[in-house]
């Protein structure tokens, strides 16, 4: 942010900075929370949750992120910074539980057990 802003101030290059909350959606890297939990839960593998899972994140669908960036490009002012959020705050453990419950209902329990039983709390990074 600071480097981009410095170029704007020093050289007059028209820049706009955006910051956003956690994105999710198609083509997301498989090691990120939502795709990791979905893939592991389908395969019956452990579901790692960092810390106590109570970390809160604001979740923003990638297409909404793209729409917001488009608006900023059309209406934003050079040298300004724009924060993009979805007002969709969820704890990580709640996201994991929602995915488990959805898969349990959609494709059935695993050997009569909920995928929630695959949750494993691991040391926070």
PDB file of C-alpha atoms in Angstrom:
ATOM      1  CA  UNK A   1       0.000   0.000   0.000  1.00  0.00           C
ATOM      2  CA  UNK A   2       2.675   2.466   1.036  1.00  0.00           C
ATOM      3  CA  UNK A   3       4.808   1.885  -2.050  1.00  0.00           C
ATOM      4  CA  UNK A   4       1.864   2.339  -4.411  1.00  0.00           C
ATOM      5  CA  UNK A   5       0.775   5.480  -2.585  1.00  0.00           C
ATOM      6  CA  UNK A   6       4.354   6.812  -2.699  1.00  0.00           C
ATOM      7  CA  UNK A   7       4.386   6.401  -6.500  1.00  0.00           C
ATOM      8  CA  UNK A   8       1.105   8.290  -6.683  1.00  0.00           C
ATOM      9  CA  UNK A   9       2.449  11.151  -4.558  1.00  0.00           C
ATOM     10  CA  UNK A  10       5.934  11.244  -6.103  1.00  0.00           C
ATOM     11  CA  UNK A  11       5.256  10.656  -9.788  1.00  0.00           C
ATOM     12  CA  UNK A  12       1.562  11.448 -10.127  1.00  0.00           C
ATOM     13  CA  UNK A  13       0.797   7.950 -11.392  1.00  0.00           C
ATOM     14  CA  UNK A  14      -2.952   7.488 -10.916  1.00  0.00           C
ATOM     15  CA  UNK A  15      -3.310   4.610  -8.487  1.00  0.00           C
ATOM     16  CA  UNK A  16      -6.177   3.179  -6.494  1.00  0.00           C
ATOM     17  CA  UNK A  17      -5.718   0.708  -3.651  1.00  0.00           C
ATOM     18  CA  UNK A  18      -8.307  -1.868  -2.617  1.00  0.00           C
ATOM     19  CA  UNK A  19      -8.264  -4.112   0.430  1.00  0.00           C
ATOM     20  CA  UNK A  20     -10.778  -6.864   0.927  1.00  0.00           C
ATOM     21  CA  UNK A  21     -11.874  -9.546   3.292  1.00  0.00           C
ATOM     22  CA  UNK A  22     -11.423 -13.293   2.707  1.00  0.00           C
ATOM     23  CA  UNK A  23     -12.478 -14.325  -0.788  1.00  0.00           C
ATOM     24  CA  UNK A  24     -13.955 -17.704  -1.630  1.00  0.00           C
ATOM     25  CA  UNK A  25     -15.212 -19.259  -4.817  1.00  0.00           C
ATOM     26  CA  UNK A  26     -14.186 -21.122  -7.964  1.00  0.00           C
ATOM     27  CA  UNK A  27     -10.491 -21.755  -8.630  1.00  0.00           C
ATOM     28  CA  UNK A  28      -9.438 -20.885  -5.101  1.00  0.00           C
ATOM     29  CA  UNK A  29      -6.145 -22.441  -4.025  1.00  0.00           C
ATOM     30  CA  UNK A  30      -6.884 -25.901  -2.577  1.00  0.00           C
ATOM     31  CA  UNK A  31      -4.960 -25.227   0.652  1.00  0.00           C
ATOM     32  CA  UNK A  32      -7.348 -22.405   1.654  1.00  0.00           C
ATOM     33  CA  UNK A  33      -9.953 -23.112   4.336  1.00  0.00           C
ATOM     34  CA  UNK A  34     -13.126 -23.696   2.320  1.00  0.00           C
ATOM     35  CA  UNK A  35     -11.728 -25.843  -0.532  1.00  0.00           C
ATOM     36  CA  UNK A  36      -9.483 -27.747   1.903  1.00  0.00           C
ATOM     37  CA  UNK A  37     -12.392 -28.616   4.173  1.00  0.00           C
ATOM     38  CA  UNK A  38     -14.656 -29.586   1.259  1.00  0.00           C
ATOM     39  CA  UNK A  39     -12.027 -31.813  -0.377  1.00  0.00           C
ATOM     40  CA  UNK A  40     -10.933 -33.459   2.871  1.00  0.00           C
ATOM     41  CA  UNK A  41     -14.502 -33.995   4.079  1.00  0.00           C
ATOM     42  CA  UNK A  42     -15.496 -35.691   0.817  1.00  0.00           C
ATOM     43  CA  UNK A  43     -12.451 -37.977   1.073  1.00  0.00           C
ATOM     44  CA  UNK A  44     -12.986 -38.731   4.768  1.00  0.00           C
ATOM     45  CA  UNK A  45      -9.687 -37.097   5.733  1.00  0.00           C
ATOM     46  CA  UNK A  46      -9.075 -35.042   8.860  1.00  0.00           C
ATOM     47  CA  UNK A  47     -10.360 -31.478   8.876  1.00  0.00           C
ATOM     48  CA  UNK A  48      -7.676 -29.223  10.358  1.00  0.00           C
ATOM     49  CA  UNK A  49      -8.993 -26.210  12.256  1.00  0.00           C
ATOM     50  CA  UNK A  50      -6.367 -23.782  13.502  1.00  0.00           C
ATOM     51  CA  UNK A  51      -6.406 -22.810  17.165  1.00  0.00           C
ATOM     52  CA  UNK A  52      -9.828 -23.083  18.757  1.00  0.00           C
ATOM     53  CA  UNK A  53     -11.590 -22.255  15.483  1.00  0.00           C
ATOM     54  CA  UNK A  54     -13.070 -19.064  16.906  1.00  0.00           C
ATOM     55  CA  UNK A  55     -11.134 -16.743  14.597  1.00  0.00           C
ATOM     56  CA  UNK A  56     -13.683 -14.528  12.864  1.00  0.00           C
ATOM     57  CA  UNK A  57     -13.369 -13.694   9.178  1.00  0.00           C
ATOM     58  CA  UNK A  58     -15.518 -11.704   6.798  1.00  0.00           C
ATOM     59  CA  UNK A  59     -16.249 -13.893   3.751  1.00  0.00           C
ATOM     60  CA  UNK A  60     -16.650 -12.339   0.310  1.00  0.00           C
ATOM     61  CA  UNK A  61     -17.638 -14.304  -2.788  1.00  0.00           C
ATOM     62  CA  UNK A  62     -15.074 -13.781  -5.556  1.00  0.00           C
ATOM     63  CA  UNK A  63     -17.632 -12.500  -8.093  1.00  0.00           C
ATOM     64  CA  UNK A  64     -18.744  -9.878  -5.562  1.00  0.00           C
ATOM     65  CA  UNK A  65     -15.085  -8.906  -5.139  1.00  0.00           C
ATOM     66  CA  UNK A  66     -14.774  -8.484  -8.915  1.00  0.00           C
ATOM     67  CA  UNK A  67     -17.936  -6.366  -9.037  1.00  0.00           C
ATOM     68  CA  UNK A  68     -16.624  -4.151  -6.244  1.00  0.00           C
ATOM     69  CA  UNK A  69     -13.292  -3.675  -8.004  1.00  0.00           C
ATOM     70  CA  UNK A  70     -15.166  -2.747 -11.179  1.00  0.00           C
ATOM     71  CA  UNK A  71     -17.117  -0.082  -9.278  1.00  0.00           C
ATOM     72  CA  UNK A  72     -13.905   1.251  -7.730  1.00  0.00           C
ATOM     73  CA  UNK A  73     -12.275   1.441 -11.173  1.00  0.00           C
ATOM     74  CA  UNK A  74     -15.275   3.326 -12.576  1.00  0.00           C
ATOM     75  CA  UNK A  75     -15.950   5.676  -9.658  1.00  0.00           C
ATOM     76  CA  UNK A  76     -12.833   5.626  -7.492  1.00  0.00           C
ATOM     77  CA  UNK A  77     -10.518   8.572  -7.095  1.00  0.00           C
ATOM     78  CA  UNK A  78      -6.765   8.290  -7.740  1.00  0.00           C
ATOM     79  CA  UNK A  79      -4.744   8.190  -4.551  1.00  0.00           C
ATOM     80  CA  UNK A  80      -7.614   6.767  -2.513  1.00  0.00           C
ATOM     81  CA  UNK A  81      -7.897   3.452  -0.693  1.00  0.00           C
ATOM     82  CA  UNK A  82     -11.104   1.396  -0.681  1.00  0.00           C
ATOM     83  CA  UNK A  83     -12.004  -1.386   1.740  1.00  0.00           C
ATOM     84  CA  UNK A  84     -14.232  -4.096   0.293  1.00  0.00           C
ATOM     85  CA  UNK A  85     -16.216  -6.342   2.610  1.00  0.00           C
ATOM     86  CA  UNK A  86     -19.325  -8.475   2.599  1.00  0.00           C
ATOM     87  CA  UNK A  87     -20.630  -7.989   6.142  1.00  0.00           C
ATOM     88  CA  UNK A  88     -20.637 -11.786   6.405  1.00  0.00           C
ATOM     89  CA  UNK A  89     -18.576 -12.472   9.501  1.00  0.00           C
ATOM     90  CA  UNK A  90     -18.266 -16.116  10.527  1.00  0.00           C
ATOM     91  CA  UNK A  91     -16.013 -18.042  12.864  1.00  0.00           C
ATOM     92  CA  UNK A  92     -13.812 -20.593  11.101  1.00  0.00           C
ATOM     93  CA  UNK A  93     -15.352 -23.454  13.093  1.00  0.00           C
ATOM     94  CA  UNK A  94     -18.830 -22.344  11.994  1.00  0.00           C
ATOM     95  CA  UNK A  95     -17.741 -22.459   8.340  1.00  0.00           C
ATOM     96  CA  UNK A  96     -16.312 -25.959   8.862  1.00  0.00           C
ATOM     97  CA  UNK A  97     -19.486 -27.146  10.628  1.00  0.00           C
ATOM     98  CA  UNK A  98     -21.687 -25.701   7.856  1.00  0.00           C
ATOM     99  CA  UNK A  99     -19.680 -27.583   5.231  1.00  0.00           C
ATOM    100  CA  UNK A 100     -19.827 -30.823   7.236  1.00  0.00           C
ATOM    101  CA  UNK A 101     -23.578 -30.525   7.772  1.00  0.00           C
ATOM    102  CA  UNK A 102     -24.183 -29.737   4.098  1.00  0.00           C
ATOM    103  CA  UNK A 103     -22.139 -32.723   2.905  1.00  0.00           C
ATOM    104  CA  UNK A 104     -23.727 -35.039   5.490  1.00  0.00           C
ATOM    105  CA  UNK A 105     -27.159 -34.042   4.218  1.00  0.00           C
ATOM    106  CA  UNK A 106     -26.242 -33.883   0.529  1.00  0.00           C
ATOM    107  CA  UNK A 107     -24.152 -37.052   0.097  1.00  0.00           C
ATOM    108  CA  UNK A 108     -24.913 -38.856   3.347  1.00  0.00           C
ATOM    109  CA  UNK A 109     -23.131 -39.700   6.542  1.00  0.00           C
ATOM    110  CA  UNK A 110     -19.817 -41.560   6.495  1.00  0.00           C
ATOM    111  CA  UNK A 111     -20.306 -44.969   8.095  1.00  0.00           C
ATOM    112  CA  UNK A 112     -23.188 -43.475  10.062  1.00  0.00           C
ATOM    113  CA  UNK A 113     -21.032 -40.649  11.427  1.00  0.00           C
ATOM    114  CA  UNK A 114     -21.069 -36.934  10.802  1.00  0.00           C
ATOM    115  CA  UNK A 115     -18.087 -35.387   9.090  1.00  0.00           C
ATOM    116  CA  UNK A 116     -17.839 -33.122  12.134  1.00  0.00           C
ATOM    117  CA  UNK A 117     -16.056 -36.049  13.769  1.00  0.00           C
ATOM    118  CA  UNK A 118     -13.171 -35.474  11.336  1.00  0.00           C
ATOM    119  CA  UNK A 119     -12.457 -32.043  12.841  1.00  0.00           C
ATOM    120  CA  UNK A 120      -9.016 -31.834  14.395  1.00  0.00           C
ATOM    121  CA  UNK A 121      -7.830 -28.723  16.195  1.00  0.00           C
ATOM    122  CA  UNK A 122      -4.237 -27.938  15.276  1.00  0.00           C
ATOM    123  CA  UNK A 123      -1.701 -25.385  16.447  1.00  0.00           C
ATOM    124  CA  UNK A 124      -2.342 -21.960  14.991  1.00  0.00           C
ATOM    125  CA  UNK A 125       0.115 -20.887  12.319  1.00  0.00           C
TER     126      UNK A 125
END
